[in-house]
XYZ file of C-alpha atoms in Angstrom:
394
model
C 16.076 -15.326 -14.602
C 13.173 -15.638 -15.781
C 10.553 -18.326 -13.778
C 9.111 -21.674 -14.822
C 5.790 -20.016 -14.249
C 4.095 -16.832 -13.101
C 1.364 -14.650 -13.344
C 1.070 -10.771 -13.658
C -2.256 -8.552 -14.214
C -2.617 -4.639 -14.313
C -6.158 -4.252 -15.592
C -6.684 -1.081 -14.013
C -6.697 2.404 -15.915
C -4.231 5.267 -14.991
C -5.897 9.035 -15.165
C -2.378 10.846 -14.199
C -2.155 14.202 -14.527
C -2.509 18.025 -12.978
C -6.309 17.493 -14.397
C -7.093 14.024 -13.894
C -9.492 14.493 -11.692
C -12.106 16.180 -14.470
C -12.300 12.786 -16.437
C -14.277 10.880 -14.485
C -17.474 11.577 -14.980
C -16.104 10.433 -18.799
C -15.228 7.593 -16.703
C -18.382 6.780 -14.696
C -20.421 7.315 -18.320
C -18.399 4.557 -19.501
C -18.240 1.961 -16.786
C -22.736 2.508 -17.081
C -21.788 4.088 -13.165
C -24.028 7.419 -13.112
C -25.217 7.230 -9.669
C -22.501 7.041 -7.116
C -21.748 6.024 -3.805
C -18.671 8.439 -2.609
C -16.936 7.055 0.311
C -13.655 8.929 1.891
C -13.238 10.018 5.636
C -13.849 13.212 7.685
C -10.247 14.314 7.874
C -10.649 15.049 3.776
C -14.105 15.978 4.155
C -12.718 19.182 7.019
C -9.568 19.982 4.845
C -11.472 20.514 1.556
C -10.111 17.131 -0.777
C -12.931 15.811 -0.907
C -14.616 18.572 -2.101
C -12.832 18.840 -4.947
C -13.926 15.304 -5.825
C -17.059 16.674 -5.586
C -16.874 19.141 -7.493
C -15.110 17.856 -10.375
C -17.740 14.516 -10.913
C -20.840 15.820 -10.021
C -22.169 17.074 -13.394
C -24.963 16.711 -14.786
C -24.330 13.150 -15.877
C -23.568 12.106 -12.612
C -25.462 12.225 -9.194
C -23.478 11.051 -6.403
C -26.516 9.703 -4.733
C -24.640 9.169 -0.888
C -21.627 9.721 0.213
C -20.187 8.048 3.285
C -17.233 10.015 5.560
C -17.064 7.716 8.946
C -13.978 5.220 7.716
C -11.735 4.555 10.811
C -8.221 4.873 10.001
C -7.766 0.498 9.564
C -10.630 -0.588 7.784
C -13.405 -2.730 9.351
C -15.764 -5.160 8.869
C -18.110 -3.880 11.006
C -18.184 -0.305 8.412
C -17.413 -2.306 5.433
C -20.989 -4.274 6.121
C -23.304 -0.953 7.431
C -21.761 0.511 3.700
C -22.996 -2.047 2.347
C -26.669 -1.729 3.101
C -26.155 2.210 2.345
C -25.668 1.829 -0.944
C -28.270 -1.080 -1.137
C -31.208 1.429 0.396
C -29.809 4.439 -1.946
C -29.996 2.503 -5.328
C -25.922 3.123 -5.914
C -24.369 1.513 -8.834
C -20.732 3.035 -8.753
C -18.318 3.254 -6.337
C -15.549 6.553 -6.110
C -13.431 6.274 -3.110
C -11.173 8.812 -2.543
C -8.449 8.429 0.612
C -5.368 6.415 1.174
C -5.070 3.142 2.111
C -8.015 2.600 4.553
C -10.539 4.006 2.972
C -9.677 2.727 -0.552
C -9.399 -1.285 1.123
C -12.849 -0.034 3.012
C -14.195 0.815 -0.619
C -12.322 -2.777 -1.868
C -14.253 -4.314 0.930
C -17.853 -3.019 0.101
C -17.328 -3.555 -3.701
C -16.171 -7.674 -3.114
C -19.517 -8.177 -1.003
C -22.050 -6.639 -3.431
C -20.268 -8.030 -6.541
C -21.036 -11.640 -5.011
C -24.091 -9.938 -3.736
C -23.767 -10.818 0.023
C -24.195 -8.701 2.965
C -21.399 -9.749 5.243
C -17.747 -9.602 3.921
C -17.173 -12.482 6.565
C -18.532 -14.586 4.252
C -15.960 -14.236 1.488
C -12.684 -14.327 4.122
C -10.077 -16.657 2.560
C -7.760 -16.122 -0.241
C -8.485 -16.181 -3.739
C -12.279 -17.559 -3.559
C -13.455 -14.251 -5.012
C -15.449 -14.965 -8.750
C -15.604 -11.965 -10.965
C -19.717 -11.801 -10.352
C -21.196 -8.725 -10.492
C -19.927 -5.531 -11.500
C -19.970 -2.750 -9.461
C -17.817 0.057 -11.056
C -14.697 1.161 -9.157
C -12.622 4.644 -8.804
C -10.351 4.695 -6.466
C -8.324 8.311 -6.110
C -5.434 7.919 -3.556
C -4.821 10.434 -1.438
C -1.581 9.131 0.256
C 1.662 8.396 -2.075
C 2.122 4.761 -0.035
C 0.120 2.127 -0.351
C -0.208 1.689 -3.978
C -3.311 0.027 -2.512
C -4.837 1.720 -6.142
C -3.668 -1.046 -8.022
C -3.198 -3.734 -5.990
C -5.622 -7.105 -5.895
C -5.261 -6.938 -1.670
C -7.944 -5.775 1.158
C -6.628 -5.501 4.403
C -9.320 -4.975 7.012
C -9.300 -5.317 10.794
C -11.074 -7.811 12.752
C -12.258 -5.671 15.704
C -13.244 -8.798 17.520
C -10.156 -10.852 16.855
C -7.841 -7.481 16.881
C -6.207 -9.340 13.667
C -5.667 -7.660 10.270
C -7.132 -10.111 7.487
C -6.133 -9.969 4.273
C -8.470 -10.608 1.025
C -6.992 -11.181 -1.996
C -8.066 -11.654 -5.638
C -7.434 -10.140 -9.536
C -11.547 -9.563 -8.972
C -10.143 -6.752 -6.237
C -8.463 -4.627 -8.745
C -10.474 -0.846 -9.641
C -11.833 -0.146 -12.785
C -9.964 3.664 -13.079
C -6.909 4.957 -10.405
C -7.105 8.442 -10.157
C -3.424 10.239 -9.383
C -3.835 13.726 -9.487
C -1.549 16.118 -7.141
C -3.911 17.965 -6.160
C -4.959 15.397 -3.911
C -1.764 15.043 -2.035
C -0.720 18.677 -1.459
C -1.419 19.113 2.136
C 0.078 15.854 3.442
C 2.009 16.730 6.469
C 6.175 16.042 6.581
C 5.821 13.468 8.990
C 2.730 11.415 6.730
C 4.581 12.577 3.255
C 7.999 10.171 4.871
C 6.003 7.588 5.798
C 3.597 6.678 3.489
C 6.764 7.409 0.636
C 8.793 4.459 2.724
C 5.636 2.671 2.604
C 5.618 3.158 -1.075
C 9.716 2.096 -1.234
C 9.339 -0.881 1.275
C 6.768 -2.227 -1.835
C 9.108 -2.052 -4.333
C 12.338 -3.490 -2.354
C 9.761 -6.767 -1.219
C 8.364 -7.268 -4.687
C 12.340 -7.392 -6.074
C 13.307 -9.913 -3.161
C 9.937 -12.195 -2.592
C 9.793 -15.904 -4.094
C 6.753 -15.119 -6.576
C 8.843 -12.155 -7.936
C 8.594 -12.106 -12.082
C 10.368 -9.984 -14.448
C 7.336 -7.711 -15.298
C 7.233 -7.439 -11.455
C 10.892 -6.118 -11.533
C 10.724 -3.298 -13.974
C 7.511 -2.049 -11.694
C 9.904 -2.200 -8.856
C 13.387 -0.883 -9.875
C 11.133 2.133 -12.152
C 9.612 2.599 -8.590
C 12.646 2.631 -6.461
C 14.186 4.961 -8.732
C 11.309 7.333 -8.643
C 10.879 7.328 -4.683
C 14.762 7.842 -4.346
C 14.612 10.680 -6.963
C 11.960 12.536 -5.376
C 11.614 11.598 -1.917
C 13.182 13.997 0.141
C 12.689 16.228 -2.332
C 8.953 16.421 -1.978
C 9.459 16.030 2.178
C 10.919 19.261 1.978
C 9.032 21.064 -0.758
C 5.305 19.592 -0.599
C 3.652 21.922 -2.161
C 5.682 21.520 -5.782
C 2.665 19.957 -7.818
C 5.302 17.715 -9.677
C 7.361 16.544 -7.530
C 3.836 15.128 -5.602
C 2.948 13.506 -8.722
C 5.803 11.563 -8.987
C 5.833 10.591 -5.853
C 1.991 9.261 -6.839
C 3.153 7.470 -10.181
C 5.847 5.894 -8.163
C 4.017 4.192 -5.118
C 1.570 3.092 -8.059
C 4.404 1.257 -9.939
C 5.238 0.023 -6.506
C 1.795 -1.154 -5.931
C 1.655 -2.818 -8.917
C 4.629 -4.830 -8.537
C 3.847 -6.096 -5.140
C 0.572 -6.778 -5.648
C 1.664 -9.424 -8.233
C 5.166 -10.411 -6.677
C 3.802 -10.755 -3.134
C 5.512 -8.479 -0.370
C 7.193 -11.210 2.668
C 9.051 -10.514 6.050
C 8.619 -6.524 6.646
C 4.660 -6.780 6.049
C 3.861 -10.077 8.095
C 5.307 -8.363 11.117
C 4.109 -4.860 10.367
C 1.002 -6.277 9.799
C 0.951 -7.714 13.754
C 2.269 -4.442 14.781
C -0.643 -2.524 13.645
C -2.890 -5.280 14.762
C -1.819 -5.606 18.167
C 0.237 -2.457 19.086
C -1.625 0.134 16.511
C 1.378 1.037 14.381
C 1.039 3.134 11.268
C 0.902 1.316 9.031
C 4.392 3.404 6.728
C 5.997 3.905 10.081
C 5.572 -0.077 10.817
C 7.501 -0.522 7.277
C 10.131 2.006 7.671
C 11.269 1.022 11.315
C 11.154 -2.668 10.302
C 12.520 -2.135 6.765
C 16.374 -2.339 7.168
C 15.991 -4.989 9.978
C 14.312 -7.344 8.039
C 16.773 -7.401 4.902
C 19.692 -7.525 7.581
C 17.931 -10.656 8.889
C 17.300 -11.705 4.636
C 20.657 -11.007 3.155
C 22.413 -14.163 3.231
C 19.530 -15.148 0.503
C 19.166 -12.001 -1.173
C 22.172 -11.148 -1.495
C 22.530 -11.053 -5.562
C 19.058 -9.429 -5.568
C 20.234 -6.468 -2.924
C 23.299 -5.719 -4.437
C 21.828 -5.347 -8.091
C 19.538 -2.593 -6.280
C 22.424 -0.926 -5.247
C 22.180 1.186 -8.802
C 18.359 2.256 -8.405
C 18.314 3.484 -4.891
C 21.883 4.693 -4.518
C 22.372 5.656 -8.230
C 25.586 5.310 -10.676
C 28.103 6.370 -9.239
C 27.891 4.778 -5.424
C 27.561 1.831 -7.284
C 30.726 1.389 -9.628
C 32.541 3.382 -6.399
C 31.173 0.676 -4.163
C 32.685 -3.242 -4.572
C 30.180 -5.720 -5.303
C 31.570 -7.972 -2.582
C 30.027 -4.733 -0.359
C 27.448 -3.439 -2.048
C 24.583 -5.655 -0.503
C 25.022 -4.271 2.833
C 25.736 -0.901 0.988
C 22.237 -0.847 -0.166
C 20.729 -1.563 3.771
C 23.107 1.481 4.977
C 21.821 3.424 2.527
C 18.320 2.840 3.706
C 19.676 3.880 6.976
C 21.104 6.870 6.684
C 17.485 7.716 4.675
C 15.706 7.479 7.574
C 17.580 8.879 9.993
C 17.403 11.870 7.115
C 13.440 11.501 7.425
C 13.797 11.513 10.751
C 15.060 14.953 11.143
C 13.433 16.419 8.302
C 9.937 15.153 9.402
C 9.527 13.612 12.501
C 9.161 10.074 10.997
C 9.864 7.094 13.659
C 12.754 4.793 13.415
C 12.457 2.837 16.455
C 9.147 0.592 17.599
C 10.031 2.199 20.727
C 8.738 6.008 19.382
C 5.268 4.445 18.211
C 3.840 3.322 21.554
C 4.777 -0.539 21.421
C 5.719 -1.630 24.049
C 8.073 -5.373 24.624
C 5.113 -7.554 26.777
C 3.381 -7.353 23.436
C 6.093 -8.649 21.521
C 4.623 -12.530 21.954
C 1.523 -11.860 20.507
C 2.883 -9.827 17.450
C 5.431 -12.724 17.407
C 2.245 -15.734 16.946
C -0.259 -13.066 14.767
C 3.312 -12.116 12.228
C 3.374 -15.997 12.396
C 0.733 -16.432 10.722
C 0.425 -13.851 8.319
C 0.323 -14.526 5.151
C 3.063 -12.456 3.421
C 5.372 -15.091 5.482
C 4.607 -17.759 2.945
C 6.958 -15.780 0.138
C 9.510 -14.232 1.881
C 12.741 -15.487 0.228
C 14.201 -16.919 3.844
C 11.677 -19.266 6.327
C 11.341 -16.514 9.999
C 10.903 -18.395 12.975
C 9.502 -17.314 16.686
C 12.920 -16.392 17.986
C 13.874 -15.353 14.637
C 10.882 -12.699 14.462
C 11.783 -11.956 18.002
C 15.504 -11.086 16.906
C 13.769 -8.534 15.067
C 11.765 -6.629 16.627
C 14.282 -6.320 19.495
C 16.893 -4.979 17.405
C 14.399 -2.515 16.159
C 13.176 -1.469 19.538
């Protein structure tokens, strides 16, 4: 069904392929961004992933003015403001981000502050308040296949003082260029491959079922689900396969493009709260919560879940499952996948396995209820509903 009104935007240029990194200099020249601030993290610096990017872009036409690698596991207000100052002091005129969700969200925050010619990101707190501003050329190179942040209009940034993750949302957060190169994810351990892959799957499923869904976001979501279905387990088992890694990178990107326009719901609202209160890694939270939140939404989403069975389990399972059983079969298929990933990669499938304490539940519920992702969930959730989901997931 076509909504009475919807919006969709995906303006980021995609470079996808084994030698995509080597095309970055031409993109930076075209964007007039020859003096680069490169943002990454210590892990990628230590294992040599960041150096591969430096080798590809540090040419006679492009100068990397400064490299910043002290990005924490959760992007923070303080770090963003610090990098803004470094950018200005070193006369940079472009940003290249190499990393996972935290690095990319940090870079988005830096670009956001610079484009609005501010010094403190908290001056921009709020939804849809950000105008185009000054153009800061921005290239993103994801090193995980999960967040989809390389094509999203969202940045999630931790407020350490309030112990809450803040969402900044604007179409002007989208990077100019996103680069999918399989060399960037070849060293991912099995557990992180599984966790980030489930994050991408969650993005696609919530994109397909949230109130803001539309025909274009549906196409991206369905394509992402099929790619992840066909490649996640094999990638966990054969992580050195470049074709598999590139497939998962594309699946993650498509899921990101889908939810960037349709938004996410209950899984992310509770997951954000668990990240802020109990410091649960985002992908782990998504994996653990997904089937429980789907069961909560089931009475509102039965038809949509039934349609998803074809894409998440394949034609044979879809045809052989009675129509009235297809919605439940989708959830069962996801639970079976999670059990397999737990066995193959040690992916946690219960909150008790990631350090969550029941005494934290009330604070998690409070923050989840105030999370913006709640707005577009297909079914309203109250305090007792979230508590039940948390207890079921524990």
